[in-house]
Amino acid sequence: MIIILSCLFVTLILSSVVMLLASLLAKKTITDREKNSPFECGFDPKGSARLPFSLRFFLIAVIFLIFDVEITLLLPLAMIINFSNIFTWTVTGAIFIFILLLGLYHEWNQGALEWAN
């Protein structure tokens, strides 16, 4: 137990020292307008660097992420077919796919999948 605590203490001290040295050595004290402005091929930027992006694109990206994560939840279903009851496996897979299709239909019905109005 004492060995684990001493290793933990040494790791904590060592990481704190490294972080302190990195923050002291990496400080940039010289700041000017040119270094703080966005670089645009050597010219002054014509617009703001923080332009808003399309809300439709954001919604499509979030929907893609949701369905992508659910596909990764389906992958283990194919791997456990040999270790489970075939009826339970089929019902579980069908319910999961039905919920996915129900969500897709809801998004389609709400108009979230239409790129242009």
XYZ file of N, CA and C in Angstrom:
351
model
N 0.826 -1.196 0.000
C 0.000 0.000 0.000
C 0.865 1.254 0.000
N 1.927 1.217 0.768
C 2.816 2.380 0.853
C 3.544 2.606 -0.463
N 3.796 1.508 -1.201
C 4.466 1.643 -2.502
C 3.543 2.352 -3.493
N 2.265 2.017 -3.480
C 1.309 2.661 -4.391
C 1.169 4.138 -4.058
N 1.086 4.463 -2.775
C 0.973 5.868 -2.373
C 2.226 6.664 -2.712
N 3.386 6.056 -2.548
C 4.616 6.775 -2.884
C 4.733 6.967 -4.396
N 4.335 5.971 -5.186
C 4.348 6.138 -6.642
C 3.362 7.217 -7.067
N 2.197 7.239 -6.443
C 1.204 8.270 -6.734
C 1.738 9.658 -6.383
N 2.396 9.773 -5.243
C 2.948 11.059 -4.816
C 4.058 11.524 -5.756
N 4.935 10.620 -6.158
C 6.021 10.974 -7.078
C 5.451 11.390 -8.429
N 4.443 10.679 -8.899
C 3.813 11.028 -10.174
C 3.152 12.389 -10.098
N 2.479 12.669 -8.998
C 1.825 13.966 -8.810
C 2.844 15.099 -8.778
N 3.909 14.936 -8.049
C 4.950 15.967 -7.961
C 5.619 16.163 -9.322
N 5.962 15.070 -9.987
C 6.641 15.164 -11.279
C 5.760 15.837 -12.328
N 4.490 15.475 -12.383
C 3.611 16.100 -13.365
C 3.373 17.575 -13.033
N 3.291 17.924 -11.769
C 3.131 19.335 -11.393
C 4.351 20.152 -11.780
N 5.534 19.598 -11.580
C 6.767 20.309 -11.946
C 6.840 20.497 -13.454
N 6.497 19.461 -14.216
C 6.541 19.574 -15.677
C 5.532 20.606 -16.167
N 4.326 20.615 -15.619
C 3.324 21.608 -16.031
C 3.751 23.018 -15.655
N 4.350 23.194 -14.491
C 4.824 24.516 -14.077
C 5.945 25.000 -14.981
N 6.892 24.139 -15.296
C 7.979 24.531 -16.201
C 7.454 24.848 -17.602
N 6.506 24.065 -18.082
C 5.960 24.323 -19.409
C 5.228 25.652 -19.451
N 4.490 25.977 -18.409
C 3.767 27.254 -18.416
C 4.713 28.437 -18.256
N 5.802 28.277 -17.535
C 6.762 29.379 -17.386
C 7.588 29.594 -18.646
N 7.986 28.522 -19.294
C 8.838 28.645 -20.470
C 8.056 28.981 -21.735
N 6.782 28.677 -21.783
C 5.998 28.882 -22.995
C 5.269 30.219 -23.012
N 5.487 31.050 -22.040
C 4.801 32.340 -22.006
C 5.289 33.223 -23.144
N 4.346 33.755 -23.866
C 4.676 34.707 -24.922
C 4.326 36.087 -24.384
N 5.336 36.843 -24.090
C 5.095 38.155 -23.493
C 4.896 39.230 -24.551
N 5.366 38.967 -25.762
C 5.235 39.970 -26.810
C 3.959 39.680 -27.599
N 2.993 40.567 -27.477
C 1.762 40.447 -28.265
C 1.566 41.749 -29.018
N 1.206 41.600 -30.261
C 0.900 42.784 -31.052
C -0.305 42.482 -31.939
N -0.735 43.461 -32.695
C -1.930 43.329 -33.521
C -1.761 42.274 -34.596
N -0.590 42.171 -35.169
C -0.356 41.237 -36.262
C -0.392 39.781 -35.784
N 0.140 39.535 -34.590
C 0.147 38.158 -34.099
C -1.226 37.726 -33.586
N -2.044 38.660 -33.172
C -3.367 38.320 -32.667
C -4.440 38.294 -33.746
N -4.134 38.762 -34.945
C -5.128 38.777 -36.019
C -5.015 37.493 -36.837
N -6.112 37.065 -37.466
C -6.043 35.861 -38.296
C -5.215 36.111 -39.552
N -4.507 35.097 -39.986
C -3.649 35.216 -41.155
C -4.440 34.894 -42.410
N -4.374 35.778 -43.382
C -5.097 35.583 -44.635
C -4.179 35.968 -45.794
N -3.198 35.138 -46.061
C -2.254 35.314 -47.166
C -1.509 36.649 -47.101
N -1.233 37.129 -45.927
C -0.481 38.362 -45.787
C -1.316 39.619 -45.866
N -2.582 39.524 -46.176
C -3.464 40.682 -46.277
C -4.281 40.822 -44.999
N -4.788 42.010 -44.782
C -5.711 42.192 -43.667
C -7.000 41.448 -43.977
N -7.564 40.784 -42.991
C -8.794 40.031 -43.258
C -9.936 40.959 -43.640
N -10.748 40.508 -44.587
C -11.862 41.320 -45.061
C -13.047 41.272 -44.118
N -13.215 40.170 -43.438
C -14.360 40.022 -42.540
C -13.917 39.516 -41.185
N -14.879 39.193 -40.374
C -14.604 38.681 -39.047
C -14.097 37.244 -39.137
N -13.241 36.881 -38.225
C -12.728 35.518 -38.198
C -13.744 34.555 -37.606
N -14.743 35.062 -36.950
C -15.764 34.236 -36.306
C -17.077 34.351 -37.049
N -17.116 33.820 -38.262
C -18.337 33.861 -39.048
C -19.284 32.750 -38.595
N -20.564 33.031 -38.504
C -21.502 31.965 -38.126
C -21.649 30.952 -39.258
N -21.872 29.711 -38.891
C -22.037 28.687 -39.909
C -23.510 28.307 -40.000
N -23.819 27.539 -41.002
C -25.194 27.177 -41.287
C -25.771 26.304 -40.181
N -26.932 26.670 -39.700
C -27.600 25.877 -38.677
C -28.083 24.555 -39.247
N -28.453 24.538 -40.522
C -28.860 23.293 -41.181
C -27.703 22.291 -41.203
N -26.506 22.778 -41.515
C -25.340 21.902 -41.526
C -25.095 21.323 -40.145
N -25.239 22.134 -39.119
C -25.049 21.675 -37.747
C -26.068 20.592 -37.391
N -27.335 20.788 -37.763
C -28.361 19.793 -37.467
C -28.098 18.478 -38.191
N -27.694 18.561 -39.451
C -27.376 17.345 -40.204
C -26.186 16.627 -39.559
N -25.190 17.383 -39.116
C -24.020 16.772 -38.478
C -24.399 16.094 -37.166
N -25.264 16.705 -36.377
C -25.693 16.094 -35.120
C -26.507 14.835 -35.384
N -27.391 14.882 -36.366
C -28.177 13.691 -36.712
C -27.250 12.576 -37.193
N -26.251 12.928 -37.997
C -25.287 11.924 -38.453
C -24.554 11.296 -37.270
N -24.130 12.110 -36.315
C -23.420 11.573 -35.158
C -24.302 10.643 -34.339
N -25.564 11.017 -34.172
C -26.479 10.172 -33.399
C -26.636 8.816 -34.080
N -26.894 8.807 -35.383
C -27.081 7.544 -36.071
C -25.774 6.774 -36.221
N -24.669 7.462 -36.275
C -23.378 6.785 -36.351
C -23.083 6.054 -35.049
N -23.370 6.684 -33.931
C -23.161 6.033 -32.631
C -24.095 4.835 -32.493
N -25.306 4.957 -32.990
C -26.232 3.832 -32.883
C -25.803 2.674 -33.782
N -25.162 2.950 -34.882
C -24.628 1.875 -35.715
C -23.519 1.142 -34.964
N -22.698 1.869 -34.231
C -21.659 1.195 -33.445
C -22.258 0.379 -32.311
N -23.459 0.720 -31.878
C -24.133 -0.116 -30.890
C -24.705 -1.377 -31.516
N -24.952 -1.349 -32.825
C -25.458 -2.537 -33.518
C -24.359 -3.560 -33.821
N -23.126 -3.131 -33.929
C -22.046 -4.047 -34.288
C -21.870 -5.209 -33.310
N -21.920 -5.004 -32.016
C -21.790 -6.162 -31.114
C -22.952 -7.133 -31.222
N -24.086 -6.694 -31.751
C -25.230 -7.588 -31.912
C -24.901 -8.735 -32.860
N -24.118 -8.461 -33.878
C -23.724 -9.513 -34.814
C -22.699 -10.467 -34.199
N -21.936 -9.975 -33.246
C -20.897 -10.808 -32.651
C -21.443 -11.769 -31.592
N -22.578 -11.441 -30.991
C -23.090 -12.286 -29.909
C -24.155 -13.270 -30.384
N -24.325 -13.404 -31.670
C -25.365 -14.313 -32.173
C -25.101 -15.755 -31.749
N -23.858 -16.163 -31.648
C -23.533 -17.537 -31.264
C -23.676 -17.789 -29.765
N -23.711 -16.732 -28.960
C -23.721 -16.892 -27.509
C -25.092 -16.623 -26.883
N -26.091 -16.307 -27.683
C -27.390 -15.967 -27.116
C -28.501 -16.765 -27.774
N -29.654 -16.675 -27.193
C -30.843 -17.315 -27.723
C -31.237 -16.600 -29.012
N -31.566 -17.351 -30.046
C -31.841 -16.747 -31.354
C -33.106 -15.892 -31.313
N -34.101 -16.305 -30.526
C -35.326 -15.519 -30.422
C -35.059 -14.180 -29.726
N -34.336 -14.227 -28.626
C -34.003 -12.990 -27.898
C -33.148 -12.073 -28.762
N -32.203 -12.667 -29.478
C -31.327 -11.883 -30.345
C -32.133 -11.201 -31.448
N -33.070 -11.920 -32.054
C -33.877 -11.366 -33.141
C -34.801 -10.263 -32.640
N -35.438 -10.493 -31.506
C -36.349 -9.482 -30.951
C -35.576 -8.228 -30.554
N -34.445 -8.400 -29.924
C -33.635 -7.239 -29.519
C -33.176 -6.444 -30.735
N -32.672 -7.128 -31.744
C -32.227 -6.445 -32.963
C -33.371 -5.751 -33.682
N -34.527 -6.414 -33.753
C -35.677 -5.817 -34.448
C -36.188 -4.587 -33.714
N -36.241 -4.661 -32.391
C -36.695 -3.490 -31.618
C -35.722 -2.335 -31.778
N -34.419 -2.637 -31.733
C -33.425 -1.567 -31.873
C -33.504 -0.916 -33.253
N -33.624 -1.713 -34.295
C -33.726 -1.161 -35.646
C -35.047 -0.413 -35.826
N -36.122 -0.915 -35.203
C -37.405 -0.216 -35.274
C -37.306 1.165 -34.623
N -36.628 1.249 -33.486
C -36.451 2.549 -32.816
C -35.627 3.484 -33.696
N -34.592 2.955 -34.351
C -33.790 3.774 -35.274
C -34.639 4.288 -36.438
N -35.443 3.407 -37.017
C -36.287 3.824 -38.134
C -37.362 4.807 -37.692
N -37.886 4.633 -36.490
C -38.862 5.571 -35.953
C -38.238 6.961 -35.767
N -37.004 7.001 -35.261
C -36.296 8.274 -35.115
C -35.997 8.924 -36.454
N -35.613 8.106 -37.429
C -35.348 8.628 -38.769
C -36.615 9.188 -39.393
N -37.733 8.486 -39.219
C -39.001 8.975 -39.746
C -39.401 10.288 -39.070
N -39.182 10.381 -37.774
C -39.514 11.615 -37.057
C -38.680 12.794 -37.574
N -37.390 12.572 -37.767
C -36.528 13.638 -38.293
C -36.947 14.024 -39.703
N -37.297 13.063 -40.497
C -37.738 13.321 -41.865
C -39.060 14.070 -41.863
N -39.981 13.678 -40.984
C -41.282 14.314 -40.890
C -41.165 15.764 -40.398
N -40.216 16.038 -39.512
C -40.017 17.375 -38.986
C -39.300 18.296 -39.980
N -38.732 17.723 -41.027
C -38.047 18.519 -42.051
C -36.588 18.793 -41.740
N -36.015 18.063 -40.791
C -34.619 18.298 -40.429
C -33.656 17.757 -41.479
N -34.111 16.869 -42.339
C -33.224 16.291 -43.349
C -33.246 17.053 -44.671
N -34.072 18.071 -44.772
C -34.132 18.860 -46.007
C -33.071 19.947 -45.936
N -32.147 19.919 -46.900
C -31.063 20.890 -46.889
C -31.540 22.292 -47.270
N -32.345 22.379 -48.308
C -32.860 23.684 -48.759
C -34.371 23.723 -48.541
N -34.855 24.903 -48.189
C -36.301 25.033 -47.938
C -37.044 25.240 -49.222
